[in-house]
Short mmCIF file of C-alpha atoms in Angstrom, two decimals:
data_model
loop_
_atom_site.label_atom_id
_atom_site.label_comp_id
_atom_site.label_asym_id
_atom_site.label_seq_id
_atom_site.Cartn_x
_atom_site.Cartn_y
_atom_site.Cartn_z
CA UNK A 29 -10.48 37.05 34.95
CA UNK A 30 -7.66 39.23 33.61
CA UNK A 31 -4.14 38.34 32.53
CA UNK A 32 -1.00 40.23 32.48
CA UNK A 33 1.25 38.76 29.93
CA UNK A 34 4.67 39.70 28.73
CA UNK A 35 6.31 37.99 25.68
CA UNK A 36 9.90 38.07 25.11
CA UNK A 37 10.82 37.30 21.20
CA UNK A 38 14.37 36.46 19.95
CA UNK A 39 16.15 35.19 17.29
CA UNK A 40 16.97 31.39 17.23
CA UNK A 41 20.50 30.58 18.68
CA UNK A 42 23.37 30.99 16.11
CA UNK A 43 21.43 33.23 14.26
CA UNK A 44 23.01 36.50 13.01
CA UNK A 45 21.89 39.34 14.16
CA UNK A 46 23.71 42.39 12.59
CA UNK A 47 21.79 44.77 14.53
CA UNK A 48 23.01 43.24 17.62
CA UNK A 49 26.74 42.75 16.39
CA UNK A 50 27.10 46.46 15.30
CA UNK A 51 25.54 47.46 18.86
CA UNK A 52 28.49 45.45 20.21
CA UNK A 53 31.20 46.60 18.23
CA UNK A 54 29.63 50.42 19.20
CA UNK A 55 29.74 49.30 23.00
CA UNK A 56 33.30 48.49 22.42
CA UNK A 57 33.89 51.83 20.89
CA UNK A 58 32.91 53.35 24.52
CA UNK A 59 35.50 51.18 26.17
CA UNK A 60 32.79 48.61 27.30
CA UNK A 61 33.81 44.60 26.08
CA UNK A 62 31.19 42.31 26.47
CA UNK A 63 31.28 38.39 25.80
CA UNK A 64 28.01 38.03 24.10
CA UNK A 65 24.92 40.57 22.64
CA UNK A 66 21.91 39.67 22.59
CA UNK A 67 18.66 42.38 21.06
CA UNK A 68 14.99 41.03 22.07
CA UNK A 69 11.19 42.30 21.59
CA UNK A 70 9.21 42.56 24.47
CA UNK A 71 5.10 42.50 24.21
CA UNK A 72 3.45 43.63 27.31
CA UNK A 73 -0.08 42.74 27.24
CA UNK A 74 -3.52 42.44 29.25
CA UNK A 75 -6.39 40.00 28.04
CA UNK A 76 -9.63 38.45 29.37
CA UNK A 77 -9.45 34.99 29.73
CA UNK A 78 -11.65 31.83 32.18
CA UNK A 79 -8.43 30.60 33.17
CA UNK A 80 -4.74 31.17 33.08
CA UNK A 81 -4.63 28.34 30.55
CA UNK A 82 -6.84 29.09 28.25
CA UNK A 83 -5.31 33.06 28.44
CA UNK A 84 -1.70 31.40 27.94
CA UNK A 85 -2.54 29.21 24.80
CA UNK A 86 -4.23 32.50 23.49
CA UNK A 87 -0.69 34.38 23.83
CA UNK A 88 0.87 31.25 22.89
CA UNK A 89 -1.36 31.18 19.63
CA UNK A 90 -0.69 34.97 18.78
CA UNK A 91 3.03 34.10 19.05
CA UNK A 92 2.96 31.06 16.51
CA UNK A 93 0.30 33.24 14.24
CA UNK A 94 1.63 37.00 14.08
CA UNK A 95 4.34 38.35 17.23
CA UNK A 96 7.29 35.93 16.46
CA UNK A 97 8.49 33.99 12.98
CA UNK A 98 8.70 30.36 14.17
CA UNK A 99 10.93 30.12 11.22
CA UNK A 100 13.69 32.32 13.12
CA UNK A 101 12.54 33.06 16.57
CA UNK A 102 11.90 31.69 20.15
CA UNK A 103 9.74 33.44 22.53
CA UNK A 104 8.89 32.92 26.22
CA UNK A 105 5.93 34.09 27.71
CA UNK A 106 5.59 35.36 31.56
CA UNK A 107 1.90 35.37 32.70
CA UNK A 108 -0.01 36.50 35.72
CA UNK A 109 -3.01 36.85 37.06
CA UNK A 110 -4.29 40.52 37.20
CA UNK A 111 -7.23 40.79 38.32
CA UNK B 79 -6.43 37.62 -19.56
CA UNK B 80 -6.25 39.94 -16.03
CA UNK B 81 -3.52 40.78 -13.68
CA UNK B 82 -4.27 42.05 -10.21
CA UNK B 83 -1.58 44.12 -9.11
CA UNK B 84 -2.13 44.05 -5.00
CA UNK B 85 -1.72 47.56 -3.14
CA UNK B 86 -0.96 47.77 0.38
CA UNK B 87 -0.39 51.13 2.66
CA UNK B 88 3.01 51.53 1.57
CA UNK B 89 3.43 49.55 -1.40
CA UNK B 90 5.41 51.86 -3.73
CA UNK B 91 6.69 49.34 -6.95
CA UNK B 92 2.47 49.14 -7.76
CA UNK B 93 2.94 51.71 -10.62
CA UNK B 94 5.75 50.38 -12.08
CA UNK B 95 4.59 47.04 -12.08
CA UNK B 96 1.03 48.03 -13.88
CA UNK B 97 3.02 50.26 -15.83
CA UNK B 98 5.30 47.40 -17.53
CA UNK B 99 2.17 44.83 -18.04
CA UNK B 100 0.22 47.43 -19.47
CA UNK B 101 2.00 49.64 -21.57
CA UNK B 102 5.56 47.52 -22.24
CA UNK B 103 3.49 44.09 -22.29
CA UNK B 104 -0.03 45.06 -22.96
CA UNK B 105 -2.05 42.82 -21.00
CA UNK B 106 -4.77 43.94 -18.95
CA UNK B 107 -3.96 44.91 -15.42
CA UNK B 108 -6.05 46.37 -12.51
CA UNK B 109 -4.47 47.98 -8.89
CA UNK B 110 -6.30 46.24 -6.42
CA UNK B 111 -6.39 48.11 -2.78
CA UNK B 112 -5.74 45.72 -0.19
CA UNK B 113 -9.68 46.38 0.99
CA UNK B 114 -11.33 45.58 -2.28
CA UNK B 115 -12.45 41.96 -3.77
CA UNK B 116 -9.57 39.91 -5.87
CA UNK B 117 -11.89 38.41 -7.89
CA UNK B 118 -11.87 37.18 -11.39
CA UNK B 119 -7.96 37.72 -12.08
CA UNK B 120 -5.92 35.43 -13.85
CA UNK B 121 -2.39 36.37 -12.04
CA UNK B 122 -1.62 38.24 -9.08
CA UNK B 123 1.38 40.44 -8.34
CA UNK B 124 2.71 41.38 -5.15
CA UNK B 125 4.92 44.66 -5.88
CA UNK B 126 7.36 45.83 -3.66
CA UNK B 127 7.31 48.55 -1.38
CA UNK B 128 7.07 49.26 2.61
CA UNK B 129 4.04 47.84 3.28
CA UNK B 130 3.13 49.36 7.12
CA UNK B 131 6.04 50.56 7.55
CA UNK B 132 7.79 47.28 7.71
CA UNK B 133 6.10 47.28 11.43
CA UNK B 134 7.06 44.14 13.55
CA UNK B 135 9.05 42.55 10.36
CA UNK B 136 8.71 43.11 7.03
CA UNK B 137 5.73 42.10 5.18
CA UNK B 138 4.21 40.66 8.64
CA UNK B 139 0.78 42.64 8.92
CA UNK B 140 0.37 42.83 4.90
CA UNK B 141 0.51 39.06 5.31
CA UNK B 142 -2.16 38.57 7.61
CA UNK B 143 -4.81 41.47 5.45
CA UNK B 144 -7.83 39.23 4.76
CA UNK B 145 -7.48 40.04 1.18
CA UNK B 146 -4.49 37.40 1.60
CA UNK B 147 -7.29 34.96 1.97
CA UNK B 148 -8.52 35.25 -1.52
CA UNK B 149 -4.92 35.13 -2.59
CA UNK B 150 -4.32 32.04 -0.90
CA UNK B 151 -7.58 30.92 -2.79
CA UNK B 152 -6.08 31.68 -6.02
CA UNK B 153 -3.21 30.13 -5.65
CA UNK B 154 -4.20 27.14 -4.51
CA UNK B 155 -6.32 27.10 -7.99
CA UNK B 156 -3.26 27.04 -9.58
CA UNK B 157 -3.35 30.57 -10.94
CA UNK B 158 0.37 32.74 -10.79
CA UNK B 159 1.54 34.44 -8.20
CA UNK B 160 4.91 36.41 -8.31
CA UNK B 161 5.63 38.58 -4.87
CA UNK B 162 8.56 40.92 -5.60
CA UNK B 163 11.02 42.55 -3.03
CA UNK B 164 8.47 43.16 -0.12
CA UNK B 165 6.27 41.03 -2.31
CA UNK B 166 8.21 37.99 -1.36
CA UNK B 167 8.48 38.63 2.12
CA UNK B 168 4.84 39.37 2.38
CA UNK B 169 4.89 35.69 0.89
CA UNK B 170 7.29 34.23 3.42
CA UNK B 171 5.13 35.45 6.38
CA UNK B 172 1.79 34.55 5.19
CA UNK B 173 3.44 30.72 5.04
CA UNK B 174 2.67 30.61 0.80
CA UNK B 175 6.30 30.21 0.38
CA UNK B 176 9.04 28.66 2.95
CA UNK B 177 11.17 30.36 4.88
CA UNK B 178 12.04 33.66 5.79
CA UNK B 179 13.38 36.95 4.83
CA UNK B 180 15.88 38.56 7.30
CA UNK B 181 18.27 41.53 7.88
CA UNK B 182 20.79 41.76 5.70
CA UNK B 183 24.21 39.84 6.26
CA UNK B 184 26.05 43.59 6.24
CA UNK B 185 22.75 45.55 7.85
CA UNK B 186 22.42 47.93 5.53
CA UNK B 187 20.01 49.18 2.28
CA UNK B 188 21.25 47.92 -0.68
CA UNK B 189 20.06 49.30 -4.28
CA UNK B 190 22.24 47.90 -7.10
CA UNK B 191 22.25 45.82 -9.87
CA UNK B 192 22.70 42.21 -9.65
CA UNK B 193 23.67 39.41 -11.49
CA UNK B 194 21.44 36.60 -11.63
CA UNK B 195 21.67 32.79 -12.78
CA UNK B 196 18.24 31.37 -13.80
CA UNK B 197 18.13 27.72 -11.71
CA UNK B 198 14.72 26.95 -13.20
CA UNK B 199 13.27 27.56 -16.06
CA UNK B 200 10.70 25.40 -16.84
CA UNK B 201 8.14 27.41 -14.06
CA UNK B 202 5.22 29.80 -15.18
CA UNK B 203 7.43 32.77 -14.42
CA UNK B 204 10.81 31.86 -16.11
CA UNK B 205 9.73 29.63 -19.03
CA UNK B 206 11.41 32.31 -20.88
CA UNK B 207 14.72 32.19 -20.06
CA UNK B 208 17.41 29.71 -21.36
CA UNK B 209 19.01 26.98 -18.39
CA UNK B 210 21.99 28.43 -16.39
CA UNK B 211 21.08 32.04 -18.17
CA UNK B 212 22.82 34.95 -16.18
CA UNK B 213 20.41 37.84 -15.68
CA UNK B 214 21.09 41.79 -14.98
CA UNK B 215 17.89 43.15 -12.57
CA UNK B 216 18.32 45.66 -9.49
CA UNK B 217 17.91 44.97 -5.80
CA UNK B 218 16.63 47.81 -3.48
CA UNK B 219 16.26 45.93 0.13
CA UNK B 220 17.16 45.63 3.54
CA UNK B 221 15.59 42.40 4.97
CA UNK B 222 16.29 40.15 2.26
CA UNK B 223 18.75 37.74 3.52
CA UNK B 224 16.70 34.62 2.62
CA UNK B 225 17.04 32.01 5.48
CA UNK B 226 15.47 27.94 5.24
CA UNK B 227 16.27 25.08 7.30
CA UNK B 228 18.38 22.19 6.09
CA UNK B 229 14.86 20.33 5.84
CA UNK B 230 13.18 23.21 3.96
CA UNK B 231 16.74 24.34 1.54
CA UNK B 232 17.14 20.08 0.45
CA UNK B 233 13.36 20.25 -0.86
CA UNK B 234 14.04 23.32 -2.77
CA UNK B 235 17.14 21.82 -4.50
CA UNK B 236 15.67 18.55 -5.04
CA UNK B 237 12.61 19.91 -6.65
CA UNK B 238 14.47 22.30 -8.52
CA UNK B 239 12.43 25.49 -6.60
CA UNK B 240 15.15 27.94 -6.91
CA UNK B 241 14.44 30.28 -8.96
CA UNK B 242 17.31 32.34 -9.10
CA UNK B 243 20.71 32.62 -7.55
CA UNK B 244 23.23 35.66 -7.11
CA UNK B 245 26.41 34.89 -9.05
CA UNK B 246 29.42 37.07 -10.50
CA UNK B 247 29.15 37.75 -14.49
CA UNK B 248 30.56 34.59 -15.28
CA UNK B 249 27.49 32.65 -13.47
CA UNK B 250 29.48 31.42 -10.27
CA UNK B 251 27.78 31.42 -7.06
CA UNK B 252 30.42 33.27 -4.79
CA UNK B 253 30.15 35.12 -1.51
CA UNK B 254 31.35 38.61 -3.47
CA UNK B 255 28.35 38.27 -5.64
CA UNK B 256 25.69 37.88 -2.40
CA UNK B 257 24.97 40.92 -1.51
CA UNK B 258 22.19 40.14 1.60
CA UNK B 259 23.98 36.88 3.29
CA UNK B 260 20.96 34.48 1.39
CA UNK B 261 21.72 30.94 2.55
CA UNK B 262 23.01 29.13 -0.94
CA UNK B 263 23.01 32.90 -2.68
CA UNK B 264 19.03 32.13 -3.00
CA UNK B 265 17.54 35.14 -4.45
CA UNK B 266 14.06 33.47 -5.43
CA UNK B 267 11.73 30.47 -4.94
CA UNK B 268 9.02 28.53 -6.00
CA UNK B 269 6.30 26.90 -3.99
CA UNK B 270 5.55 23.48 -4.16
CA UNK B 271 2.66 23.25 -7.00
CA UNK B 272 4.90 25.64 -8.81
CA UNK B 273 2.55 28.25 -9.63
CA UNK B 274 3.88 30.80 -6.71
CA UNK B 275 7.51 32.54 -6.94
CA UNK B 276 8.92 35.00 -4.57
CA UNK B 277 12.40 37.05 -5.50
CA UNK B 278 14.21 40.10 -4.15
CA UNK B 279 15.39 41.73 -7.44
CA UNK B 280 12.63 43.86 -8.67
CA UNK B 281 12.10 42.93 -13.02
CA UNK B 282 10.00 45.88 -12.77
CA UNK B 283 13.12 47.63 -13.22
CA UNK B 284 14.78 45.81 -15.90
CA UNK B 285 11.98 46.19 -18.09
CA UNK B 286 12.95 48.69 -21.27
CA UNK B 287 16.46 48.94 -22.49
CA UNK B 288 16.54 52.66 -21.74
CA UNK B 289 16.49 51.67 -18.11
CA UNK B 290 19.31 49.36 -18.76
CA UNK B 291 18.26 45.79 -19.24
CA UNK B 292 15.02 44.35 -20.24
CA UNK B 293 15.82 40.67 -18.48
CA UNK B 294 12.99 41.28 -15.74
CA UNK B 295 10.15 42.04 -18.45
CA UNK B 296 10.97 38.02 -19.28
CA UNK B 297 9.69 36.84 -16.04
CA UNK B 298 6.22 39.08 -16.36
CA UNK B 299 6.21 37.42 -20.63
CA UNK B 300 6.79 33.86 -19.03
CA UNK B 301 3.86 34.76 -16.49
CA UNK B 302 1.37 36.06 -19.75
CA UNK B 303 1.93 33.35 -21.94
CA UNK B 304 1.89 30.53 -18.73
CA UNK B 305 -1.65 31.98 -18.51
CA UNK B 306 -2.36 31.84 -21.74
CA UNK B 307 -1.91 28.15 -22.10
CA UNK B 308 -3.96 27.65 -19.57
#
């Protein structure tokens, strides 16, 4: 079977992200004031797997062993069947 | 005695680094390509640089070469490992040394001298250097805002694994003098067995008095004469 999967990687909450901040403060420039900022990576991905288990705690393993830093980030990961 | 110097796609500190332990120190020291065998070194050095393009984070897809595998080897022997600058987050990632290495507190490159108190100096790298000593070496980074847990940041000050702290000139560890945001001004660590260090100023360039200070070349003589008395 294949598998769509699409991981979403972010910092930890109360982490500072400067990157995000200064994209705020730039927002603000243009007259826009928002609350909060957040800045996220995205992986959108297709894999072979026997079942949408098994292809899950593959993506779930690349997250822990290369896409995120478990030190500093949380991740979620959205996957479908494909095919 | 050997010294592998490791060189991935975008190191650029290699030179220097093989420069200063073989024509300011004279040891022996090979460049080792990240492709070829790290065998039958003494010492490993992970120089600086922007190792693939600092792609996904810095240091993340250096860490994960399989020459990293024979590194991990080697250190678990016991042998010396010093990662400097991307070095140390190419540590970080590849789990050898806690933590992790992250934008800068005021997101920008910073490449300046430092001042730096030595926390430790009974490890292989700074058995040199007198307790509480305040050291002049250069930073040149942008992800080196060190970050720990309160787990991870209590075993590092109870077994004495800083290695170095930012301070002022007078040795005091104040928010002025921290130039990345580093939780506790940490500017360098040491692993558990004590035989791995990690640190964001680059001694590579503090190395000859004509370049301004010669405090770095200390950590690379600690580093020779650990492995000589071993």
């Amino acid at each position: 079977m294949q598998y769509h999967a699409e991981v979403t990687i972010g910092l930890k909450n109360g982490m500072l992200d400067p990157e995000a901040t200064t994209v705020q403060k730039a927002l603000e420039h243009l007259g826009f004031t928002t609350k909060s900022l957040q800045m996220q990576k995205r992986f959108i991905l297709d894999l072979d797997a026997t079942s949408i288990d098994e292809a899950r705690a593959r993506v779930n393993d690349m997250c822990m062993r290369l896409l995120a830093n478990p030190v500093i980030h949380n991740y979620d990961i959205v996957i479908e069947e494909s095919g | 005695m050997k010294i592998a110097v490791l060189q991935f796609g975008g190191s650029n500190c290699d030179h220097d680094v093989h420069y200063v332990l073989t024509e300011v120190i004279g040891v022996d020291a090979d460049l080792v390509w990240y492709k070829d065998e790290l065998e039958g070194y003494d010492g490993v050095v992970v120089p600086g640089g922007f190792s693939y393009g600092d792609y996904l984070r810095a240091g993340a897809i250096a860490a994960r070469a399989p020459i990293m595998n024979s590194l991990r080897r080697m250190a678990d022997k016991g042998l010396p490992v010093v990662g400097i600058c991307n070095g140390f987050q190419i540590l970080v990632e590849s789990g050898l040394l806690p933590g992790a290495l992250m934008t800068n507190r005021y997101p920008k490159f910073r490449c300046e001298w430092v001042s730096l108190r030595v926390e430790n100096n009974t490890s292989p790298f700074t058995n040199s250097f007198k307790p509480g000593e305040v050291i002049r070496i250069p930073i040149a980074h942008m992800e080196g805002n060190y970050f720990a847990d309160e787990h991870t940041l209590s075993g590092l000050d109870s077994q004495k694994r800083v290695a170095f702290r930012y301070v002022d000139e007078k040795g005091n560890t104040t928010d002025e003098a921290n130039p990345n945001g580093s939780v506790e001004n940490i500017a360098g660590i040491i692993n558990e067995q004590g035989n791995v260090l990690g640190m964001m100023p680059h001694p590579e360039r503090a190395s000859e008095q004509i370049l301004g200070s010669e405090d770095g070349k200390k950590i690379f003589d600690s580093m020779v004469s650990y492995i000589s008395s071993i």
